[in-house]
Structures are given as structure tokens and as C-alpha cells.
PDB file of C-alpha atoms in Angstrom:
ATOM      1  CA  UNK O  27      79.790  30.712  82.719  1.00 54.00           C
ATOM      2  CA  UNK O  28      78.604  31.654  79.230  1.00 55.00           C
ATOM      3  CA  UNK O  29      81.983  30.725  77.738  1.00 60.00           C
ATOM      4  CA  UNK O  30      81.832  27.329  79.452  1.00 42.00           C
ATOM      5  CA  UNK O  31      78.323  26.731  78.091  1.00 42.00           C
ATOM      6  CA  UNK O  32      79.389  27.678  74.558  1.00 37.00           C
ATOM      7  CA  UNK O  33      82.444  25.443  74.815  1.00 40.00           C
ATOM      8  CA  UNK O  34      80.305  22.550  76.056  1.00 37.00           C
ATOM      9  CA  UNK O  35      77.816  23.016  73.204  1.00 40.00           C
ATOM     10  CA  UNK O  36      80.683  23.104  70.705  1.00 42.00           C
ATOM     11  CA  UNK O  37      82.166  19.858  72.069  1.00 40.00           C
ATOM     12  CA  UNK O  38      78.769  18.136  72.055  1.00 39.00           C
ATOM     13  CA  UNK O  39      78.070  19.230  68.479  1.00 45.00           C
ATOM     14  CA  UNK O  40      81.515  17.991  67.440  1.00 38.00           C
ATOM     15  CA  UNK O  41      80.823  14.597  69.041  1.00 41.00           C
ATOM     16  CA  UNK O  42      77.438  14.486  67.284  1.00 42.00           C
ATOM     17  CA  UNK O  43      79.076  15.248  63.907  1.00 39.00           C
ATOM     18  CA  UNK O  44      81.760  12.592  64.358  1.00 41.00           C
ATOM     19  CA  UNK O  45      79.757   9.811  66.000  1.00 44.00           C
ATOM     20  CA  UNK O  46      76.178  10.640  65.035  1.00 45.00           C
ATOM     21  CA  UNK O  47      73.131  10.810  67.244  1.00 49.00           C
ATOM     22  CA  UNK O  48      72.836   8.313  70.088  1.00 57.00           C
ATOM     23  CA  UNK O  49      70.916   5.150  69.297  1.00 64.00           C
ATOM     24  CA  UNK O  50      67.196   5.607  69.645  1.00 72.00           C
ATOM     25  CA  UNK O  51      64.474   3.094  70.467  1.00 75.00           C
ATOM     26  CA  UNK O  52      60.781   3.803  69.939  1.00 77.00           C
ATOM     27  CA  UNK O  53      58.177   1.294  71.048  1.00 78.00           C
ATOM     28  CA  UNK O  54      54.692   1.570  69.591  1.00 79.00           C
ATOM     29  CA  UNK O  55      51.451  -0.385  69.947  1.00 79.00           C
ATOM     30  CA  UNK O  56      52.394  -3.008  67.370  1.00 85.00           C
ATOM     31  CA  UNK O  57      56.199  -3.092  67.311  1.00 89.00           C
ATOM     32  CA  UNK O  58      59.338  -0.988  67.485  1.00 90.00           C
ATOM     33  CA  UNK O  59      61.725   1.249  65.571  1.00 90.00           C
ATOM     34  CA  UNK O  60      65.443   1.228  66.258  1.00 88.00           C
ATOM     35  CA  UNK O  61      67.277   4.173  64.689  1.00 85.00           C
ATOM     36  CA  UNK O  62      70.620   5.988  64.797  1.00 80.00           C
ATOM     37  CA  UNK O  63      72.368   2.627  64.920  1.00 81.00           C
ATOM     38  CA  UNK O  64      75.648   2.760  66.841  1.00 82.00           C
ATOM     39  CA  UNK O  65      78.584   0.343  66.898  1.00 85.00           C
ATOM     40  CA  UNK O  66      78.785  -2.418  69.515  1.00 88.00           C
ATOM     41  CA  UNK O  67      75.146  -2.524  70.576  1.00 88.00           C
ATOM     42  CA  UNK O  68      72.888  -5.434  71.477  1.00 89.00           C
ATOM     43  CA  UNK O  69      69.126  -4.927  71.200  1.00 90.00           C
ATOM     44  CA  UNK O  70      66.669  -7.570  72.342  1.00 88.00           C
ATOM     45  CA  UNK O  71      62.877  -7.486  71.991  1.00 89.00           C
ATOM     46  CA  UNK O  72      60.525 -10.339  72.907  1.00 89.00           C
ATOM     47  CA  UNK O  73      56.781 -10.444  72.246  1.00 90.00           C
ATOM     48  CA  UNK O  74      53.958 -12.946  72.622  1.00 89.00           C
ATOM     49  CA  UNK O  75      50.300 -12.768  71.638  1.00 89.00           C
ATOM     50  CA  UNK O  76      48.144 -11.676  74.590  1.00 87.00           C
ATOM     51  CA  UNK O  77      45.911 -14.665  73.843  1.00 85.00           C
ATOM     52  CA  UNK O  78      48.361 -17.556  74.126  1.00 81.00           C
ATOM     53  CA  UNK O  79      48.379 -19.891  71.150  1.00 85.00           C
ATOM     54  CA  UNK O  80      46.999 -17.253  68.805  1.00 89.00           C
ATOM     55  CA  UNK O  81      48.877 -16.921  65.523  1.00 90.00           C
ATOM     56  CA  UNK O  82      50.905 -13.732  65.154  1.00 92.00           C
ATOM     57  CA  UNK O  83      53.041 -12.362  62.329  1.00 93.00           C
ATOM     58  CA  UNK O  84      56.352 -10.488  62.272  1.00 93.00           C
ATOM     59  CA  UNK O  85      57.244  -8.144  59.406  1.00 93.00           C
ATOM     60  CA  UNK O  86      59.982  -5.549  59.023  1.00 92.00           C
ATOM     61  CA  UNK O  87      59.639  -2.202  57.256  1.00 91.00           C
ATOM     62  CA  UNK O  88      61.659   1.005  56.765  1.00 89.00           C
ATOM     63  CA  UNK O  89      64.915  -0.961  56.893  1.00 90.00           C
ATOM     64  CA  UNK O  90      67.755   1.361  55.938  1.00 88.00           C
ATOM     65  CA  UNK O  91      71.379   0.679  56.809  1.00 86.00           C
ATOM     66  CA  UNK O  92      74.723   1.873  55.545  1.00 82.00           C
ATOM     67  CA  UNK O  93      76.191  -1.641  55.505  1.00 81.00           C
ATOM     68  CA  UNK O  94      75.854  -5.032  53.859  1.00 80.00           C
ATOM     69  CA  UNK O  95      78.519  -6.547  56.109  1.00 84.00           C
ATOM     70  CA  UNK O  96      77.348  -9.236  58.510  1.00 85.00           C
ATOM     71  CA  UNK O  97      80.099  -8.238  60.955  1.00 88.00           C
ATOM     72  CA  UNK O  98      78.542  -4.754  61.228  1.00 89.00           C
ATOM     73  CA  UNK O  99      74.850  -5.670  61.554  1.00 89.00           C
ATOM     74  CA  UNK O 100      72.879  -8.849  62.177  1.00 90.00           C
ATOM     75  CA  UNK O 101      69.198  -9.456  62.868  1.00 91.00           C
ATOM     76  CA  UNK O 102      68.363 -12.759  64.537  1.00 90.00           C
ATOM     77  CA  UNK O 103      64.813 -14.087  64.878  1.00 90.00           C
ATOM     78  CA  UNK O 104      63.892 -16.707  67.468  1.00 88.00           C
ATOM     79  CA  UNK O 105      60.518 -18.413  67.330  1.00 85.00           C
ATOM     80  CA  UNK O 106      59.652 -17.927  70.993  1.00 80.00           C
ATOM     81  CA  UNK O 107      58.863 -14.673  72.759  1.00 75.00           C
ATOM     82  CA  UNK O 108      59.061 -16.058  76.281  1.00 68.00           C
ATOM     83  CA  UNK O 109      62.759 -16.705  76.724  1.00 63.00           C
ATOM     84  CA  UNK O 110      65.778 -15.136  75.196  1.00 58.00           C
ATOM     85  CA  UNK O 111      68.555 -17.376  73.971  1.00 59.00           C
ATOM     86  CA  UNK O 112      66.404 -20.498  73.954  1.00 57.00           C
ATOM     87  CA  UNK O 113      67.924 -21.316  70.555  1.00 62.00           C
ATOM     88  CA  UNK O 114      64.710 -21.621  68.573  1.00 76.00           C
ATOM     89  CA  UNK O 115      66.509 -19.566  65.922  1.00 80.00           C
ATOM     90  CA  UNK O 116      64.675 -19.474  62.613  1.00 85.00           C
ATOM     91  CA  UNK O 117      66.645 -16.756  60.807  1.00 85.00           C
ATOM     92  CA  UNK O 118      69.734 -14.612  60.954  1.00 86.00           C
ATOM     93  CA  UNK O 119      70.033 -11.840  58.368  1.00 88.00           C
ATOM     94  CA  UNK O 120      72.312  -8.912  57.627  1.00 84.00           C
ATOM     95  CA  UNK O 121      71.261  -7.519  54.233  1.00 84.00           C
ATOM     96  CA  UNK O 122      68.634  -4.728  54.365  1.00 84.00           C
ATOM     97  CA  UNK O 123      66.782  -6.211  51.389  1.00 85.00           C
ATOM     98  CA  UNK O 124      66.424  -9.646  53.006  1.00 85.00           C
ATOM     99  CA  UNK O 125      65.405  -8.147  56.352  1.00 88.00           C
ATOM    100  CA  UNK O 126      62.685  -5.953  54.841  1.00 86.00           C
ATOM    101  CA  UNK O 127      61.133  -8.789  52.822  1.00 87.00           C
ATOM    102  CA  UNK O 128      61.163 -11.279  55.728  1.00 88.00           C
ATOM    103  CA  UNK O 129      57.826 -12.407  57.212  1.00 89.00           C
ATOM    104  CA  UNK O 130      57.229 -15.108  59.815  1.00 90.00           C
ATOM    105  CA  UNK O 131      54.214 -16.487  61.683  1.00 91.00           C
ATOM    106  CA  UNK O 132      54.227 -18.105  65.123  1.00 89.00           C
ATOM    107  CA  UNK O 133      51.867 -19.018  67.959  1.00 88.00           C
ATOM    108  CA  UNK O 134      54.630 -18.675  70.565  1.00 86.00           C
ATOM    109  CA  UNK O 135      55.715 -15.133  69.748  1.00 88.00           C
ATOM    110  CA  UNK O 136      59.101 -13.836  68.653  1.00 90.00           C
ATOM    111  CA  UNK O 137      62.401 -12.772  70.072  1.00 88.00           C
ATOM    112  CA  UNK O 138      64.268 -10.307  67.842  1.00 91.00           C
ATOM    113  CA  UNK O 139      67.976  -9.737  68.521  1.00 90.00           C
ATOM    114  CA  UNK O 140      69.837  -6.984  66.662  1.00 90.00           C
ATOM    115  CA  UNK O 141      73.614  -6.725  67.037  1.00 90.00           C
ATOM    116  CA  UNK O 142      75.916  -4.079  65.603  1.00 89.00           C
ATOM    117  CA  UNK O 143      79.650  -4.560  65.053  1.00 89.00           C
ATOM    118  CA  UNK O 144      82.664  -2.386  65.721  1.00 88.00           C
ATOM    119  CA  UNK O 145      82.384  -0.111  62.679  1.00 84.00           C
ATOM    120  CA  UNK O 146      80.164   3.010  62.602  1.00 77.00           C
ATOM    121  CA  UNK O 147      76.938   2.711  60.625  1.00 81.00           C
ATOM    122  CA  UNK O 148      73.731   4.621  60.083  1.00 82.00           C
ATOM    123  CA  UNK O 149      70.152   3.608  59.528  1.00 85.00           C
ATOM    124  CA  UNK O 150      67.045   2.247  61.149  1.00 88.00           C
ATOM    125  CA  UNK O 151      65.052  -0.976  61.464  1.00 91.00           C
ATOM    126  CA  UNK O 152      61.319  -1.130  62.198  1.00 92.00           C
ATOM    127  CA  UNK O 153      59.293  -4.222  63.051  1.00 93.00           C
ATOM    128  CA  UNK O 154      55.559  -4.831  63.229  1.00 93.00           C
ATOM    129  CA  UNK O 155      53.821  -7.661  65.069  1.00 92.00           C
ATOM    130  CA  UNK O 156      50.216  -8.418  64.126  1.00 91.00           C
ATOM    131  CA  UNK O 157      47.565 -10.698  65.568  1.00 88.00           C
ATOM    132  CA  UNK O 158      44.268 -11.523  63.853  1.00 82.00           C
ATOM    133  CA  UNK O 159      42.034 -10.079  66.562  1.00 73.00           C
ATOM    134  CA  UNK O 160      42.143  -6.969  68.701  1.00 68.00           C
ATOM    135  CA  UNK O 161      43.772  -8.866  71.581  1.00 77.00           C
ATOM    136  CA  UNK O 162      47.175  -7.301  70.928  1.00 83.00           C
ATOM    137  CA  UNK O 163      50.709  -8.232  71.862  1.00 87.00           C
ATOM    138  CA  UNK O 164      52.523  -8.567  75.166  1.00 83.00           C
ATOM    139  CA  UNK O 165      56.128  -7.324  75.365  1.00 86.00           C
ATOM    140  CA  UNK O 166      58.083  -9.866  77.425  1.00 84.00           C
ATOM    141  CA  UNK O 167      61.593  -8.521  77.002  1.00 82.00           C
ATOM    142  CA  UNK O 168      63.142  -5.266  75.884  1.00 82.00           C
ATOM    143  CA  UNK O 169      66.773  -4.318  76.360  1.00 83.00           C
ATOM    144  CA  UNK O 170      69.504  -2.298  74.753  1.00 82.00           C
ATOM    145  CA  UNK O 171      73.097  -2.333  75.931  1.00 78.00           C
ATOM    146  CA  UNK O 172      76.689  -1.966  74.777  1.00 81.00           C
ATOM    147  CA  UNK O 173      78.781  -5.022  73.956  1.00 79.00           C
TER     148      UNK O 173
END
């Protein structure tokens, strides 16, 4: 049994070294952090202000990726947190510098879609949603799956 356990740990550590850690999603009170980016993933996150019609802001921070190729990473912003794929697209970005300096305001919320391509990459993307009062945000959609 001990040999099997050691062999299993060796195989898992080899997979970790070759493919990296599995993708990780951390939700916090005012946004999210997506790290250990993996190939062929689709991440979707929708938010609205808890007080409908209240202005809210989206900013990105701690954006670090190993690519500048739009086929490997894209961040799409839709100006509506209620529905995904309602085509109120206001931005699509793939360069870490343009993602980190991007800021947008909306009274309808946001839908953030992050897609990774077929090639391995590393890094993380964090987003913060702010509202002027203490009312907070309401998460309407949150998914992560393979494509």
C-alpha cells in the first residue's frame, strides 16, 4: 500500500510540474481572482448593484499572464450583469497592460467572460466591482468550465 501511495504522489507531482496547478477561482466581497490559468477554459462572472440603477465601477488589478496572444487569452466585458451573451459587449482585450488599466462604469452591472486558448499559460486576473454606498453587489452568474 505504501508503494502505491508513493507512486501516486510521484505521478501527481509529475502532472503538476508539467501542467501546473489546476485553475483556481476565489470570490471575495467585491470581486474575484482567477489564477493558475489553464488552457481551454471558459469563465463567466455576472454582477449587478444590489440597489438597481445605482452606478457601479469595474476595475482589474494584479493582471499577470504569460501571453500577449489573443488566441491564448481574451477578456470580454458586457455592460449588463443580468444575462450572459446578451451582446452588450463594450470591450474585448487580451494584453495584460490593457486589461489592468481598463475601468468601466454601469448602472446595469457587468458580465465578465474570460476564455483561454489551446496553449498552456500561467498567471492570474483579479477584478473589483465598487458601488458608491454600502449596498454592495449581487452575483448573478458564476461559472467555470472546459471548452
